[in-house]
Short mmCIF file of C-alpha atoms in Angstrom, two decimals:
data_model
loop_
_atom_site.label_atom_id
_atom_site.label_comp_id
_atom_site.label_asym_id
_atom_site.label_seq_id
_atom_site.Cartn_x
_atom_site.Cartn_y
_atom_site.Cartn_z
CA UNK A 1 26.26 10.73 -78.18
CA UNK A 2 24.48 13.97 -77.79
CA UNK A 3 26.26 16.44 -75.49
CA UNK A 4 24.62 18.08 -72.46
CA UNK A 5 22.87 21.04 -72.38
CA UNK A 6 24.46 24.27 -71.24
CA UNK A 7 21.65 26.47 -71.12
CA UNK A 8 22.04 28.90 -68.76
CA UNK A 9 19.54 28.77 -66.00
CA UNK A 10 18.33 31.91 -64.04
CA UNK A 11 17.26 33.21 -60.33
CA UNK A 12 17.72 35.72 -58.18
CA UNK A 13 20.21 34.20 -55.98
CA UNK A 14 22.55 30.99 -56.42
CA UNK A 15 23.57 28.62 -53.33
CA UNK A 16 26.48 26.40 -53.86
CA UNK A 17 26.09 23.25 -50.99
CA UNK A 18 22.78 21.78 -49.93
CA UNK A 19 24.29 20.97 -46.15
CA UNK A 20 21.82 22.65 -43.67
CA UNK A 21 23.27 26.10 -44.25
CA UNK A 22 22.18 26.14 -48.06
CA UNK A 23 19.27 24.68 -47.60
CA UNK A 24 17.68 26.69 -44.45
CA UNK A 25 19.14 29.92 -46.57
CA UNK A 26 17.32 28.55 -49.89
CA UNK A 27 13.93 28.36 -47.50
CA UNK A 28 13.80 31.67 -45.71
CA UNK A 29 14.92 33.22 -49.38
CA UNK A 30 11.65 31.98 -50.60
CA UNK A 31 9.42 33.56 -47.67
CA UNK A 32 11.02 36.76 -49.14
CA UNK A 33 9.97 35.94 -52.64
CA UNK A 34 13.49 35.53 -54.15
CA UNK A 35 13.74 32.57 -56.77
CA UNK A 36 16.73 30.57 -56.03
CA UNK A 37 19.02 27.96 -57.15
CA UNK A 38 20.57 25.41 -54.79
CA UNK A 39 23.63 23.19 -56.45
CA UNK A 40 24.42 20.12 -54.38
CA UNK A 41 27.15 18.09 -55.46
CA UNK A 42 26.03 14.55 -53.54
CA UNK A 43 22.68 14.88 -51.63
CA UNK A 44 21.30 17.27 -49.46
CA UNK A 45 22.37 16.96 -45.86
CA UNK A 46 24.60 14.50 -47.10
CA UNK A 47 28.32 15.95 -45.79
CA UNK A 48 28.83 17.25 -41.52
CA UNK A 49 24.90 18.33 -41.87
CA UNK A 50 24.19 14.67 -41.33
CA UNK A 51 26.82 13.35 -39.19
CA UNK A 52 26.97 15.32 -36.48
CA UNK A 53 25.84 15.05 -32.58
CA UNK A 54 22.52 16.68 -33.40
CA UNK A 55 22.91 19.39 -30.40
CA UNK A 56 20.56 22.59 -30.44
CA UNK A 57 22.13 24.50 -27.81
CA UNK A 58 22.72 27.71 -26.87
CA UNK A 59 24.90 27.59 -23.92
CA UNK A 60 28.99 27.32 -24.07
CA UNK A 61 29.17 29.36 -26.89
CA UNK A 62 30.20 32.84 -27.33
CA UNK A 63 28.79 35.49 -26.21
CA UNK A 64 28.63 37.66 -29.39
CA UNK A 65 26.67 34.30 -30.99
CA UNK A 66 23.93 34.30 -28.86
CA UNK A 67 21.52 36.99 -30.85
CA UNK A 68 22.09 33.85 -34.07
CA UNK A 69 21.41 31.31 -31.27
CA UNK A 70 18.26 32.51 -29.90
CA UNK A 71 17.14 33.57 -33.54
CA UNK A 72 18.23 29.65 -34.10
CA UNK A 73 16.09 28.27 -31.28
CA UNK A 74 12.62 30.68 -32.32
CA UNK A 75 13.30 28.93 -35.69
CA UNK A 76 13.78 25.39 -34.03
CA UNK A 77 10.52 26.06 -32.11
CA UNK A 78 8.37 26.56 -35.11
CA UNK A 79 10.15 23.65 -37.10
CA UNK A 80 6.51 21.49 -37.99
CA UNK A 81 5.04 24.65 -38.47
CA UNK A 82 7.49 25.94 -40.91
CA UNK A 83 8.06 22.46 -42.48
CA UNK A 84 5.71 20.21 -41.88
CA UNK A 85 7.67 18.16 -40.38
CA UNK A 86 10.06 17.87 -37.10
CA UNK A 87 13.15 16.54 -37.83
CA UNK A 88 12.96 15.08 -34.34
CA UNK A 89 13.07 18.09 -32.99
CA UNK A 90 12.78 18.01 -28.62
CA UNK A 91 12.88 20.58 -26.44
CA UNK A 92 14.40 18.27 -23.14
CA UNK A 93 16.95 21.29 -22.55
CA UNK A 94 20.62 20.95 -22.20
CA UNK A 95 23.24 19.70 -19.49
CA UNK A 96 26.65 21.05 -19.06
CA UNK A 97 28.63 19.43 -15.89
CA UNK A 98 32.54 19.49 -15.02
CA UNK A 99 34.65 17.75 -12.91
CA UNK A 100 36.84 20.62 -11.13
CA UNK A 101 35.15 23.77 -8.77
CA UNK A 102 37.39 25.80 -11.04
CA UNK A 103 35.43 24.94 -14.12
CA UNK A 104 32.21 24.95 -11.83
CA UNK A 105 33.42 29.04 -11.52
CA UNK A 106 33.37 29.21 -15.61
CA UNK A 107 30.09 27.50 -15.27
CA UNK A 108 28.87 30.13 -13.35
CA UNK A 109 30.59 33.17 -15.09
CA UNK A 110 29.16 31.93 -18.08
CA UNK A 111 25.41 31.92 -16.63
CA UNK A 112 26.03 35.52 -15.51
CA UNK A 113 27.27 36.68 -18.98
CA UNK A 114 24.82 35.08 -20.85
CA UNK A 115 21.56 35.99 -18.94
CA UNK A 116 21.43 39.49 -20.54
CA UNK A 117 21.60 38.22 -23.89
CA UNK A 118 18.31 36.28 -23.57
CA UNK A 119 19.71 32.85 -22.31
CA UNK A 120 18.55 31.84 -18.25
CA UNK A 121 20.34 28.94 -17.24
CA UNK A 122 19.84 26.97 -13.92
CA UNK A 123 23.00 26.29 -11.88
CA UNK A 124 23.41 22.73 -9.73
CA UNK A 125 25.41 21.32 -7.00
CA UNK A 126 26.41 17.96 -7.54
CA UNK A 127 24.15 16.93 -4.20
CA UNK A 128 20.92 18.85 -6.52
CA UNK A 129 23.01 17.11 -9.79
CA UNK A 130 22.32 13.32 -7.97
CA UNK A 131 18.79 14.61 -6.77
CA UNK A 132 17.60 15.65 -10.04
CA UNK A 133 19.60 12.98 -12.67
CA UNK A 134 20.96 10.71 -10.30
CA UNK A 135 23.58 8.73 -12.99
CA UNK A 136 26.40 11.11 -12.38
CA UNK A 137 30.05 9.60 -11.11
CA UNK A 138 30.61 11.50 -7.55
CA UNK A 139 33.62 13.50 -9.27
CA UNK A 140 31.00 15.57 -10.96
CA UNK A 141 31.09 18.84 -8.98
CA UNK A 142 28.08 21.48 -10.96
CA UNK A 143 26.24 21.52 -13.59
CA UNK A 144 24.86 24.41 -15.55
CA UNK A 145 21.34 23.38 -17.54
CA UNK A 146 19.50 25.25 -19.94
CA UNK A 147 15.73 24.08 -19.94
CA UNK A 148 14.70 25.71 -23.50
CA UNK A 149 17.35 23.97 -25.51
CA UNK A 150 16.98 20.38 -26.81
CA UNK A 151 18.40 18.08 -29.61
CA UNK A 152 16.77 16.81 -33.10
CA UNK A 153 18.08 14.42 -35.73
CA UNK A 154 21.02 15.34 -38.53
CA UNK A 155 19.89 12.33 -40.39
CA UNK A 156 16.56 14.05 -41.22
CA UNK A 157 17.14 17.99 -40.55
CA UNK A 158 19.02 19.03 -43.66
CA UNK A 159 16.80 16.61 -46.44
CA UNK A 160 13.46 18.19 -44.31
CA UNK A 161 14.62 21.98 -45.24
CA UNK A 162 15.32 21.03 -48.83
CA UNK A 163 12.40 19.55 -49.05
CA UNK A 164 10.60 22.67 -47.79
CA UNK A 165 12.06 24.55 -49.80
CA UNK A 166 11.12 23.20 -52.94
CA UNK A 167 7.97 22.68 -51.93
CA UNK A 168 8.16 26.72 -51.53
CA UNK A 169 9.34 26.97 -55.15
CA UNK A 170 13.78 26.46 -54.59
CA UNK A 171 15.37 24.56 -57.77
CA UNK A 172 17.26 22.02 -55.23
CA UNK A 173 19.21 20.65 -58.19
CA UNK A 174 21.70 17.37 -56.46
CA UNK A 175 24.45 15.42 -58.27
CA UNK A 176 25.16 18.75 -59.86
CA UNK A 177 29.13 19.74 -58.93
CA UNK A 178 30.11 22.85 -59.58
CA UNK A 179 33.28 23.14 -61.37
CA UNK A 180 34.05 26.95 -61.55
CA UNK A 181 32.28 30.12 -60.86
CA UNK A 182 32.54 33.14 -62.90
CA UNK A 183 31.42 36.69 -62.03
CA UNK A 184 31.03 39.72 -64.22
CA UNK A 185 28.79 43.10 -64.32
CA UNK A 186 25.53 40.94 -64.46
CA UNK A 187 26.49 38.50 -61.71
CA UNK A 188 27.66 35.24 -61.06
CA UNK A 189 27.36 32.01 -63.42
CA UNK A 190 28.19 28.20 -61.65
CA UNK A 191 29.67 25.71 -64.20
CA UNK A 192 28.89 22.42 -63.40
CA UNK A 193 30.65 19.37 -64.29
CA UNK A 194 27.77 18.01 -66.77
CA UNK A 195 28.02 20.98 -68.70
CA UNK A 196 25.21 23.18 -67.21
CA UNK A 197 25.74 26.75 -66.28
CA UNK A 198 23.32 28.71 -63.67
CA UNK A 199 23.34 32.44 -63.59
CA UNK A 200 22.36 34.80 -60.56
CA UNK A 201 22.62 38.40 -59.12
CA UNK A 202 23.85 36.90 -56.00
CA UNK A 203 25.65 33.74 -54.63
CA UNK A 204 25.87 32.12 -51.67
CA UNK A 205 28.73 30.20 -50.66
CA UNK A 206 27.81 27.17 -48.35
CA UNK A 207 30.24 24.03 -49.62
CA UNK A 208 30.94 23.24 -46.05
CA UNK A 209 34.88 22.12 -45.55
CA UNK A 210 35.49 22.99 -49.53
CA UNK A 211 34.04 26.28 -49.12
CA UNK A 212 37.27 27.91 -48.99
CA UNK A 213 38.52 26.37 -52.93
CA UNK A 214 35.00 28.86 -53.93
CA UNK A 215 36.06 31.94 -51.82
CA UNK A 216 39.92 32.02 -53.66
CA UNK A 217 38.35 31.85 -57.29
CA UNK A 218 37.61 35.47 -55.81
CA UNK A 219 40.76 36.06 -54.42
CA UNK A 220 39.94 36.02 -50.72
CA UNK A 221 41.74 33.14 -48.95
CA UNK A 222 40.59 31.29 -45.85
CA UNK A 223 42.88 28.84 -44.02
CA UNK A 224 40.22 26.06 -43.85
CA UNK A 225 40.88 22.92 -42.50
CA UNK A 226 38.85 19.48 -42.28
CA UNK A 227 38.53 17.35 -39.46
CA UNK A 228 35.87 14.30 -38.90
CA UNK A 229 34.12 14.23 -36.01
CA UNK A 230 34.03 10.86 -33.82
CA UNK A 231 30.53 9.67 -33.08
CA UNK A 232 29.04 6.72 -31.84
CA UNK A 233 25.65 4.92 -31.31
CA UNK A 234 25.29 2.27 -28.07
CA UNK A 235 22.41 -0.34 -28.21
CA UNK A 236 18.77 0.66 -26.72
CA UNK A 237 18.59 0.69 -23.34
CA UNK A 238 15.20 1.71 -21.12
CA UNK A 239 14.37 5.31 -21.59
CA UNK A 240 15.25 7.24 -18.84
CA UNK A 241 17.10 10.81 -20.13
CA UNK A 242 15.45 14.07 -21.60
CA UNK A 243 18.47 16.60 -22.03
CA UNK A 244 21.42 16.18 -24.18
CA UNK A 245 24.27 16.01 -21.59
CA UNK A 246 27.75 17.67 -22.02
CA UNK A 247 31.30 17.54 -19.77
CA UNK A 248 32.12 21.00 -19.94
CA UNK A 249 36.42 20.88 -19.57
CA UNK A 250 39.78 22.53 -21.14
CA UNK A 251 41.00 18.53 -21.54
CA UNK A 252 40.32 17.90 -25.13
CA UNK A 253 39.93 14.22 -24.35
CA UNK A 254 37.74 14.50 -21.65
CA UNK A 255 35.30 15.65 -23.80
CA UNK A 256 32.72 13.94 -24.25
CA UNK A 257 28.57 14.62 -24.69
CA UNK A 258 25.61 12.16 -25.29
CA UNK A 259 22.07 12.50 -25.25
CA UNK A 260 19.29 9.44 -25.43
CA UNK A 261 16.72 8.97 -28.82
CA UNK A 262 13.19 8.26 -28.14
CA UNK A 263 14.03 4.19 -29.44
CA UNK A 264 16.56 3.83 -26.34
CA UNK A 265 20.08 4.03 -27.78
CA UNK A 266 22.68 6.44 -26.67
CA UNK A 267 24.32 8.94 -29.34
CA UNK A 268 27.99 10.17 -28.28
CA UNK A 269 30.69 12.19 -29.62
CA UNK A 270 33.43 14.50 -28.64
CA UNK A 271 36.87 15.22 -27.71
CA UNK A 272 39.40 14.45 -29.80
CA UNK A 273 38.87 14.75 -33.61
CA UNK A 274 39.99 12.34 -36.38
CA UNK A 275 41.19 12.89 -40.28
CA UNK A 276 39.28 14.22 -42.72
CA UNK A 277 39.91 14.64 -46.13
CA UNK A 278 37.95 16.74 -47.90
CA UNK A 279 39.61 16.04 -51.51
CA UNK A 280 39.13 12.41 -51.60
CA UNK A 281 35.79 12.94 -49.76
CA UNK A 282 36.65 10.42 -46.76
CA UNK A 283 37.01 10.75 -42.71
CA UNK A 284 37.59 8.37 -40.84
CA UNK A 285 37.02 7.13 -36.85
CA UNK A 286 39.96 5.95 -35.24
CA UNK A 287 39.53 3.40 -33.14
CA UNK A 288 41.64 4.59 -29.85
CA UNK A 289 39.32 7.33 -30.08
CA UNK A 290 36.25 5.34 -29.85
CA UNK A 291 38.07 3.64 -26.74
CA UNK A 292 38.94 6.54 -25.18
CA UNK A 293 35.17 7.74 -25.58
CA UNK A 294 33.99 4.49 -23.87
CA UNK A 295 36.34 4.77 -21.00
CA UNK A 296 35.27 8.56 -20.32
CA UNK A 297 31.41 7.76 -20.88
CA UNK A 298 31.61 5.14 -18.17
CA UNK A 299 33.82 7.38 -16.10
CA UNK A 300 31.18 10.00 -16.35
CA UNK A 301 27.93 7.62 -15.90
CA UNK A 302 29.06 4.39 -14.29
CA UNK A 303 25.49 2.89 -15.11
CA UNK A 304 26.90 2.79 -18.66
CA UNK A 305 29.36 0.48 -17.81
CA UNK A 306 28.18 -2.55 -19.87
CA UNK A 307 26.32 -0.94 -22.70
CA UNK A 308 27.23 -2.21 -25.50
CA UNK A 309 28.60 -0.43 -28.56
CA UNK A 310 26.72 -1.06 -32.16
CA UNK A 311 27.71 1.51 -34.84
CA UNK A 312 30.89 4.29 -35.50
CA UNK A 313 30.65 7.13 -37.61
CA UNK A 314 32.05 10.02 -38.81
CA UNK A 315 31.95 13.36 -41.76
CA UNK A 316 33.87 15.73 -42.70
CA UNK A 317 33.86 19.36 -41.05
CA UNK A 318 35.15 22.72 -41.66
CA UNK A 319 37.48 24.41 -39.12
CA UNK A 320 38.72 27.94 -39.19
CA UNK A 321 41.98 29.48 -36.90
CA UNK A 322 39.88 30.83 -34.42
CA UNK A 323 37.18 28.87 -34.68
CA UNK A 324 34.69 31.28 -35.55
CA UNK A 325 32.60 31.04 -38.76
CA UNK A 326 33.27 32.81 -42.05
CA UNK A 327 29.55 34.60 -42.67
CA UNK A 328 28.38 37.38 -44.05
CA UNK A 329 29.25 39.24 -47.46
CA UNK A 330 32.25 38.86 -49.04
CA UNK A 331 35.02 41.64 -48.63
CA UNK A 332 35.59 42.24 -52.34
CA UNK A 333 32.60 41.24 -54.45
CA UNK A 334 29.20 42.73 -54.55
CA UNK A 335 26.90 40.19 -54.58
CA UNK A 336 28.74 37.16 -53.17
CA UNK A 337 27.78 36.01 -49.39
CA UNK A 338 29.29 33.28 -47.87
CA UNK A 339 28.23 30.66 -45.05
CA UNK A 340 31.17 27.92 -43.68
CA UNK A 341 33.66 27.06 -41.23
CA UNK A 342 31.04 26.50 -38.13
CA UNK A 343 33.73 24.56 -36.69
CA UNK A 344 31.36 21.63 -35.39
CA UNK A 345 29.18 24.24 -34.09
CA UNK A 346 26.59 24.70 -36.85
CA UNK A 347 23.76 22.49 -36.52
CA UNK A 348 22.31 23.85 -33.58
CA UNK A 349 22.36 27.10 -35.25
CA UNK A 350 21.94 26.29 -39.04
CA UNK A 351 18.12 27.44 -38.96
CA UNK A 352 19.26 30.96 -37.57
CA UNK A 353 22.02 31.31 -40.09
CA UNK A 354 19.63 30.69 -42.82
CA UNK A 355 16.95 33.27 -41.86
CA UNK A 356 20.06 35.77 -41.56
CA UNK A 357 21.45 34.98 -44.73
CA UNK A 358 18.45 35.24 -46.61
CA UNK A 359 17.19 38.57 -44.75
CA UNK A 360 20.89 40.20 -45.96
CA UNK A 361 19.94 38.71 -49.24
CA UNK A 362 17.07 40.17 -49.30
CA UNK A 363 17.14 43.41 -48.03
CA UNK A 364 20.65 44.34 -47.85
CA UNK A 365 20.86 44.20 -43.96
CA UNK A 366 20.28 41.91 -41.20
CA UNK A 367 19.82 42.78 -37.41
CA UNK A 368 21.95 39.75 -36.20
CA UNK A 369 25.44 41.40 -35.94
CA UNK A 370 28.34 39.57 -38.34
CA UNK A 371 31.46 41.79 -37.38
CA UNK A 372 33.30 38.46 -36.13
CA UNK A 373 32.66 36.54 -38.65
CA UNK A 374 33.63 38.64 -41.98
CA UNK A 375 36.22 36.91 -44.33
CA UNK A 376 38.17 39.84 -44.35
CA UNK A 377 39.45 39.20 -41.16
CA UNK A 378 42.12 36.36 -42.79
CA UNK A 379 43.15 39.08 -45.75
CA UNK A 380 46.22 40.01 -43.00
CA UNK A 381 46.89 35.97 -42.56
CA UNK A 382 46.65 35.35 -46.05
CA UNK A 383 49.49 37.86 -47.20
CA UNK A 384 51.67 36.54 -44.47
CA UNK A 385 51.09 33.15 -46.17
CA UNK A 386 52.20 34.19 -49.16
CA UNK A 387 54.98 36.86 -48.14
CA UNK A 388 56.59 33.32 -46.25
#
C-alpha cells in the first residue's frame, strides 16, 4: 500500500475547527484577501455549533461584550447578502421575563446599563406581559424585550459559512484531525493524522471544548471544561410566537428558554447542564433533566401543558472559570490567535467573532476591545495548578 502524502500545504493563515468560529473567521479572512486553511476533524458545524438553542441575542450578557454583540447582529442582518443564504435567520426580537420584583430590578438595571452601548430594550409589566403575549403563568412579574434580536438555525449556520467561504476561495479541508502543531521562525505547520502537514504564518485556534489540548502544545494552559447542553424539540403546534423567550433567574434549574420554528414545533433548552466528554467525543441528556425542563416549561406557559415531547439532544461545549471566552492573540507566540470557551454563549455571536478575528489577522488590530478575554489571564491559575 502506498503511503499518504505529506506535502506540505501553504496559506497565509491556518484555522484548526470548522465549528462556527473557524468558519465565520475563514470567511471574513477572505474579504481581506488572506488565503486560508480550515482543518476540521468531523464536519463543519458538526460539534456545540450545531446543537445549540440557536439564540442571537444581545441582551443578558455582559456589558464589556456588547461592542462583539452588536458587530454580531450587523453581521446577522446581512446574512443572505453575505452568503447567499439565511440560515433561518429571523429578526422576531428577544424575551427575557422573571418570576421575582427583585429580578424585575436586574431587569431594569440591565436596560439602563446597556442602552449606552447601542442596545434599547423595552421594559413590561406582567398586566402589558398578558396584553402583548398573553401565554404567561400569573407568577411572571416583567419582562425585558429586545425587538432587533431574533433566532436562526445551528443545524444550517455553521455548514452555510463554510460553504461561503470556499466559495470565496478557503481550503475547508474535513475528516482531517490534527495530531500536533509545530511552530518555528517561519510559522506554524498542523500534522494531521493521515499524514498531511499544512504550513502558515498564522494560526487560529478554534477546536471548541479541545481547544485547550492546542493552546498547552504552546505552553499556555486553560482550565477548560466540557459540558452538554440539554435541548429538546416538542411536536408542531399552530404558529403563534415571534421572539425567542427566556426566564431570566439566579436558580440554575429554573432556567429554561424556548422559541417557536416557522413548521410549529417548540425548541427548548436550559438550566442545568449534563456530561460531556470531550475525549470519547460523547454528551449525553439525562433524563431528570428533560423532566425537570417539562415541568418548568408548563410552569412558565400553562398552554404547554399537553404538548407532547418528540426528540432530545445534546453536544459538547467548552466552559472556562469565569465564563468568559479565551480570544484574541496568544500571550507567548507571535502569530498564534485563539477563539474557544464561549461557554454556551457563542452562537449568537459567532459571526462577530469571526469578522474580529480575521480583522486582527489581518491588520494587526481590531476595534472590538479583547482585554477580558486574553489567555494570559489563567498564566496565574495555571502555576497554582502546578505549584499544588
Amino acid at each position: 500500500m502506498t503511503a499518504p502524502p505529506t506535502t506540505t500545504h501553504g496559506a497565509d493563515v491556518l484555522v484548526l475547527g470548522g465549528g462556527l468560529m473557524g468558519a465565520t473567521t475563514a470567511f471574513f479572512l477572505r474579504q481581506h484577501g488572506l488565503s486560508v486553511t480550515l482543518l476540521e476533524r468531523e464536519l463543519v458545524g458538526r460539534q456545540a455549533s450545531g446543537t445549540n438553542f440557536g439564540n442571537v441575542r444581545r441582551q443578558g450578557r455582559e456589558l464589556h461584550q456588547m461592542p462583539l454583540a452588536n458587530r454580531a447582529r450587523a453581521v446577522w442582518g446581512r446574512i443572505r447578502e453575505l452568503l447567499g443564504e439565511d440560515a433561518e435567520f429571523v429578526p422576531y426580537g428577544h424575551l427575557r421575563v422573571c418570576y421575582t420584583e427583585k429580578q424585575a430590578a436586574a431587569l431594569e438595571k440591565h436596560a439602563h446599563d446597556a442602552k449606552p452601548l447601542g442596545l434599547d430594550l423595552e421594559l413590561y409589566t406582567a398586566a402589558q406581559l398578558h396584553r402583548r403575549w398573553g401565554i404567561f403563568a400569573p407568577g411572571v412579574v416583567a419582562g425585558s424585550y429586545s425587538p432587533q434580536d431574533g433566532h436562526a438555525n445551528p443545524r444550517i449556520a455553521g455548514p452555510a459559512f463554510g460553504r461561503a467561504a470556499k466559495r470565496a476561495g478557503a481550503q475547508i479541508i474535513e475528516h482531517a484531525e490534527v495530531l500536533q502543531v509545530e511552530h518555528d521562525g517561519r510559522g506554524f505547520t498542523a500534522h494531521t493524522a493521515d499524514g498531511r502537514r499544512f504550513h502558515a504564518p498564522q494560526m487560529l485556534v478554534a477546536c471548541g471544548a479541545w481547544s485547550h489540548h492546542m493552546a498547552e502544545q504552546f505552553g499556555e494552559r486553560v482550565p477548560l471544561e466540557a459540558r452538554g447542553p440539554q435541548m429538546g424539540v416538542t411536536e408542531p403546534l399552530p404558529y403563534a410566537l415571534g421572539p425567542s423567550i427566556g426566564l431570566s433567574s439566579p436558580v440554575e434549574h429554573e432556567g429554561l428558554y424556548f422559541r417557536q420554528i416557522a413548521r410549529g414545533n417548540i425548541v427548548f433548552g436550559g438550566g442545568l447542564k449534563g456530561p460531556a466528554h470531550a475525549d470519547h467525543v460523547r454528551a449525553y441528556v439525562q433524563p431528570d433533566n428533560v423532566l425537570r425542563q417539562m415541568r418548568e416549561l408548563r410552569r412558565f406557559v400553562p398552554a404547554f401543558g399537553n404538548v407532547q415531547l418528540i426528540r432530545v439532544w445534546s453536544g459538547i461545549e467548552g466552559y472556562t472559570p469565569d465564563w468568559q471566552p479565551v480570544m484574541g492573540q496568544s500571550a507567548k507566540v507571535p502569530g498564534l490567535h485563539y477563539a474557544f470557551g464561549f461557554n454556551g454563549e457563542g452562537f449568537a455571536i459567532s459571526p462577530g467573532v469571526g469578522e474580529t478575528m480575521a480583522e486582527l489577522m489581518a491588520t494587526g488590530t481590531t476595534s472590538i476591545p479583547l482585554e477580558h478575554y486574553a489567555i494570559g489571564r489563567f498564566a496565574t491559575h495555571s502555576r497554582l495548578t502546578t505549584e499544588s
